[in-house]
Each structure stands twice: as C-alpha cells, then as structure tokens.
Amino acid sequence: MKELLIIALLLSGALFMVVAALGILRMPDIYMRMSCNAKAVTIGLGQLLLALALHFDQVGVSARALATIGFIVLTVPVASHLLGRAAYLSGLPLWEGTIRDEWRAETERREE
C-alpha cells in the first residue's frame, strides 16, 4: 500500500512538472508563464518531496522534506509575483489578448 502511494505521488508530481514545462513553452507572455510555472512547480515539487519522505521513512529525511516543502510554498509564489511586477514596471508588454490590466491605472497615477 505504501509503495502505491509513493508511486502515485511520484507520477502526479512528475505530471505537474511536465505541465510546468509545457506552460513555459505554450503560454504567450511572461506573466502567464510565471503564473502556471509557479503553481505547477510548487505542487509538483511538494508531491515529489512527500514521496521522498514516505520512501525513506526516517524522521530526519521527513523533517527536511517537510521544511523544504514549507520553504517552497512560502517563497515560489512570492518570488513569481515580484518577478512579474518587476517585468511589468520595466515595460514588458502584455499579451495582445489580455482583457484586464489592473495595474495600468495605478502606474499611470504614480507617474503623474
């Protein structure tokens, strides 16, 4: 039973990593690439680390895996947001199919 859970976690984690890689290749602009990549990598890496903790079944390995998961969950979305904000403020254009630009009014107000 434990082996099946480990296999399921490894396969789903690898699937999320493949989705992240496809997102980088298929998304039209940097903002969408960062969004799908941050979510998929956070979930996929978390599942891979859970599989690692279950496989070794040692307190030290499990503690490090859980600490790494916590670190990734806290840092990857924040880093992705900050990179997207820096890209927007540096003038990187949005995809032409973008419907809403919530920061435009704020950045125009700051420039005045």
XYZ file of N, CA and C in Angstrom:
336
model
N 0.830 -1.209 0.000
C 0.000 0.000 0.000
C 0.865 1.259 0.000
N 1.935 1.237 0.813
C 2.823 2.399 0.890
C 3.511 2.648 -0.450
N 3.886 1.558 -1.110
C 4.563 1.711 -2.399
C 3.636 2.322 -3.450
N 2.372 1.947 -3.399
C 1.410 2.519 -4.354
C 1.233 4.017 -4.129
N 1.202 4.418 -2.862
C 1.088 5.848 -2.553
C 2.328 6.605 -3.037
N 3.490 6.016 -2.840
C 4.733 6.652 -3.303
C 4.726 6.777 -4.827
N 4.314 5.704 -5.491
C 4.256 5.750 -6.958
C 3.258 6.801 -7.434
N 2.109 6.875 -6.771
C 1.103 7.868 -7.165
C 1.638 9.287 -6.966
N 2.321 9.521 -5.848
C 2.890 10.853 -5.601
C 3.980 11.187 -6.619
N 4.819 10.206 -6.939
C 5.874 10.458 -7.924
C 5.292 10.754 -9.306
N 4.297 9.967 -9.699
C 3.701 10.187 -11.028
C 2.963 11.518 -11.111
N 2.197 11.839 -10.084
C 1.474 13.117 -10.141
C 2.433 14.293 -10.020
N 3.492 14.148 -9.220
C 4.497 15.213 -9.140
C 5.202 15.417 -10.472
N 5.540 14.310 -11.117
C 6.176 14.417 -12.440
C 5.214 15.019 -13.458
N 3.934 14.680 -13.349
C 2.936 15.259 -14.260
C 2.854 16.772 -14.086
N 2.867 17.229 -12.840
C 2.833 18.679 -12.604
C 4.088 19.351 -13.153
N 5.220 18.680 -13.054
C 6.450 19.251 -13.613
C 6.377 19.339 -15.141
N 5.790 18.322 -15.763
C 5.617 18.363 -17.219
C 4.664 19.499 -17.597
N 3.599 19.670 -16.817
C 2.667 20.776 -17.082
C 3.392 22.120 -16.962
N 4.267 22.244 -15.976
C 5.040 23.488 -15.830
C 5.927 23.721 -17.047
N 6.563 22.653 -17.518
C 7.424 22.798 -18.701
C 6.597 23.152 -19.935
N 5.445 22.523 -20.079
C 4.575 22.863 -21.213
C 4.064 24.298 -21.107
N 3.817 24.742 -19.890
C 3.365 26.117 -19.694
C 4.411 27.118 -20.147
N 5.658 26.814 -19.879
C 6.725 27.714 -20.324
C 6.767 27.760 -21.846
N 6.542 26.627 -22.470
C 6.605 26.583 -23.930
C 5.361 27.164 -24.594
N 4.191 26.982 -23.996
C 2.946 27.305 -24.688
C 2.337 28.660 -24.334
N 2.613 29.207 -23.169
C 1.958 30.449 -22.765
C 2.515 31.630 -23.560
N 1.665 32.609 -23.886
C 2.080 33.651 -24.820
C 2.958 34.751 -24.227
N 2.885 35.022 -22.935
C 3.741 36.081 -22.391
C 4.335 35.644 -21.059
N 5.241 36.453 -20.554
C 5.996 36.074 -19.364
C 5.105 35.972 -18.136
N 4.044 36.765 -18.080
C 3.182 36.772 -16.904
C 2.427 35.446 -16.772
N 1.914 34.956 -17.871
C 1.209 33.674 -17.843
C 2.181 32.525 -17.620
N 3.365 32.633 -18.182
C 4.372 31.586 -17.973
C 4.751 31.488 -16.502
N 4.955 32.622 -15.874
C 5.325 32.604 -14.461
C 4.186 32.102 -13.600
N 2.957 32.456 -13.941
C 1.804 32.034 -13.156
C 1.647 30.518 -13.170
N 1.617 29.938 -14.365
C 1.416 28.485 -14.423
C 2.639 27.742 -13.919
N 3.811 28.290 -14.138
C 5.021 27.632 -13.683
C 5.110 27.625 -12.159
N 4.789 28.726 -11.516
C 4.881 28.788 -10.058
C 3.909 27.809 -9.403
N 2.699 27.758 -9.909
C 1.704 26.851 -9.315
C 2.079 25.392 -9.538
N 2.425 25.053 -10.761
C 2.702 23.650 -11.076
C 3.975 23.164 -10.386
N 4.989 23.992 -10.339
C 6.240 23.584 -9.692
C 6.044 23.454 -8.190
N 5.281 24.350 -7.584
C 5.050 24.265 -6.145
C 4.335 22.965 -5.794
N 3.289 22.643 -6.521
C 2.534 21.420 -6.234
C 3.350 20.189 -6.605
N 3.961 20.195 -7.769
C 4.720 19.031 -8.225
C 5.913 18.712 -7.342
N 6.650 19.728 -6.986
C 7.812 19.502 -6.121
C 7.379 19.061 -4.727
N 6.276 19.598 -4.253
C 5.741 19.159 -2.962
C 5.386 17.680 -2.967
N 4.773 17.222 -4.046
C 4.427 15.806 -4.134
C 5.667 14.931 -4.251
N 6.650 15.376 -4.997
C 7.890 14.597 -5.103
C 8.603 14.504 -3.756
N 8.605 15.590 -3.006
C 9.252 15.562 -1.695
C 8.455 14.722 -0.698
N 7.142 14.721 -0.804
C 6.341 13.832 0.051
C 6.642 12.371 -0.263
N 6.788 12.051 -1.536
C 7.144 10.682 -1.920
C 8.511 10.317 -1.354
N 9.443 11.245 -1.378
C 10.767 11.019 -0.807
C 10.668 10.733 0.691
N 9.881 11.530 1.402
C 9.728 11.339 2.850
C 9.090 9.990 3.159
N 8.105 9.598 2.382
C 7.455 8.305 2.609
C 8.398 7.148 2.276
N 9.171 7.290 1.236
C 10.069 6.214 0.820
C 11.137 5.922 1.871
N 11.783 6.968 2.384
C 12.870 6.743 3.334
C 12.364 6.477 4.745
N 11.209 7.020 5.104
C 10.558 6.743 6.387
C 11.500 6.954 7.576
N 12.255 8.043 7.533
C 13.145 8.419 8.631
C 12.772 9.837 9.063
N 12.890 10.079 10.339
C 12.476 11.378 10.873
C 13.304 12.509 10.276
N 14.591 12.316 10.171
C 15.466 13.374 9.638
C 15.145 13.712 8.194
N 14.950 12.696 7.384
C 14.636 12.923 5.965
C 13.262 13.560 5.836
N 12.300 13.065 6.615
C 10.943 13.626 6.549
C 10.922 15.073 7.008
N 11.664 15.387 8.060
C 11.697 16.767 8.557
C 12.301 17.702 7.518
N 13.371 17.261 6.886
C 13.977 18.109 5.849
C 13.070 18.253 4.640
N 12.392 17.174 4.273
C 11.468 17.261 3.140
C 10.313 18.205 3.450
N 9.748 18.100 4.649
C 8.648 18.993 5.014
C 9.113 20.440 5.139
N 10.315 20.654 5.664
C 10.850 22.017 5.737
C 11.059 22.592 4.341
N 11.534 21.752 3.433
C 11.724 22.221 2.057
C 10.394 22.539 1.400
N 9.378 21.705 1.650
C 8.047 21.985 1.099
C 7.534 23.324 1.635
N 7.679 23.538 2.941
C 7.240 24.811 3.519
C 7.980 25.994 2.918
N 9.279 25.842 2.735
C 10.072 26.918 2.148
C 9.619 27.209 0.722
N 9.370 26.165 -0.046
C 8.932 26.349 -1.438
C 7.555 26.980 -1.499
N 6.649 26.529 -0.653
C 5.289 27.081 -0.661
C 5.312 28.564 -0.282
N 6.222 28.934 0.603
C 6.290 30.341 1.014
C 7.032 31.218 0.007
N 8.025 30.703 -0.665
C 8.887 31.568 -1.476
C 8.561 31.598 -2.968
N 8.163 30.485 -3.550
C 7.959 30.461 -5.010
C 6.835 31.406 -5.453
N 5.660 31.412 -4.815
C 4.638 32.369 -5.261
C 5.050 33.826 -5.056
N 5.724 34.107 -3.958
C 6.154 35.489 -3.703
C 7.212 35.914 -4.724
N 8.164 35.034 -4.995
C 9.197 35.359 -5.974
C 8.591 35.538 -7.364
N 7.639 34.691 -7.709
C 6.992 34.815 -9.015
C 6.238 36.137 -9.123
N 5.544 36.498 -8.060
C 4.823 37.775 -8.067
C 5.783 38.951 -8.212
N 6.875 38.915 -7.487
C 7.827 40.026 -7.560
C 8.494 40.106 -8.930
N 8.792 38.953 -9.526
C 9.371 38.971 -10.877
C 8.366 39.522 -11.892
N 7.103 39.138 -11.749
C 6.079 39.664 -12.650
C 5.898 41.161 -12.481
N 5.933 41.617 -11.251
C 5.801 43.050 -11.002
C 6.983 43.821 -11.591
N 8.183 43.284 -11.406
C 9.367 43.937 -11.974
C 9.297 43.955 -13.499
N 8.808 42.869 -14.087
C 8.681 42.835 -15.552
C 7.667 43.868 -16.024
N 6.540 43.984 -15.301
C 5.512 44.954 -15.692
C 6.034 46.387 -15.555
N 6.673 46.676 -14.438
C 7.156 48.037 -14.209
C 8.311 48.406 -15.129
N 9.019 47.412 -15.647
C 10.091 47.717 -16.594
C 9.570 47.874 -18.018
N 8.257 47.672 -18.205
C 7.651 47.949 -19.504
C 7.496 46.752 -20.411
N 7.647 45.564 -19.905
C 7.455 44.374 -20.729
C 5.981 44.294 -21.146
N 5.695 44.194 -22.436
C 4.300 44.272 -22.881
C 3.496 43.037 -22.491
N 2.191 43.287 -22.283
C 1.256 42.194 -22.039
C 0.912 41.537 -23.357
N 0.376 40.353 -23.293
C -0.103 39.653 -24.489
C -1.249 40.469 -25.090
N -1.322 40.511 -26.423
C -2.362 41.333 -27.065
C -3.777 40.860 -26.740
N -3.946 39.651 -26.302
C -5.263 39.125 -25.925
C -5.616 39.348 -24.465
N -4.802 40.094 -23.748
C -5.078 40.360 -22.339
C -6.329 41.222 -22.214
N -7.240 40.805 -21.367
C -8.521 41.502 -21.226
C -8.450 42.607 -20.185
N -7.784 42.355 -19.085
C -7.794 43.312 -17.983
C -6.362 43.626 -17.551
N -6.095 44.909 -17.354
C -4.798 45.363 -16.848
C -5.075 46.195 -15.603
N -5.051 45.554 -14.465
C -5.422 46.231 -13.219
C -4.348 47.195 -12.733
N -3.136 47.036 -13.182
C -2.056 47.911 -12.699
C -1.907 49.175 -13.532
N -2.532 49.254 -14.700
C -2.342 50.405 -15.576
C -2.739 51.714 -14.883
N -3.928 51.732 -14.278
C -4.389 52.956 -13.631
C -3.460 53.341 -12.484
N -3.001 52.349 -11.743
C -2.123 52.644 -10.612
C -0.773 53.181 -11.072
N -0.204 52.576 -12.109
C 1.099 53.046 -12.588
C 0.988 54.408 -13.255
N -0.131 54.670 -13.953
C -0.320 55.994 -14.551
C -0.500 57.058 -13.475
N -1.197 56.698 -12.385
C -1.399 57.642 -11.285
C -0.053 57.961 -10.613
N 0.800 56.959 -10.481
C 2.106 57.188 -9.850
C 3.016 58.046 -10.719
N 2.889 57.924 -12.041
C 3.749 58.690 -12.942
C 3.375 60.167 -12.967
N 2.128 60.491 -12.623
C 1.696 61.906 -12.668
C 2.199 62.705 -11.493
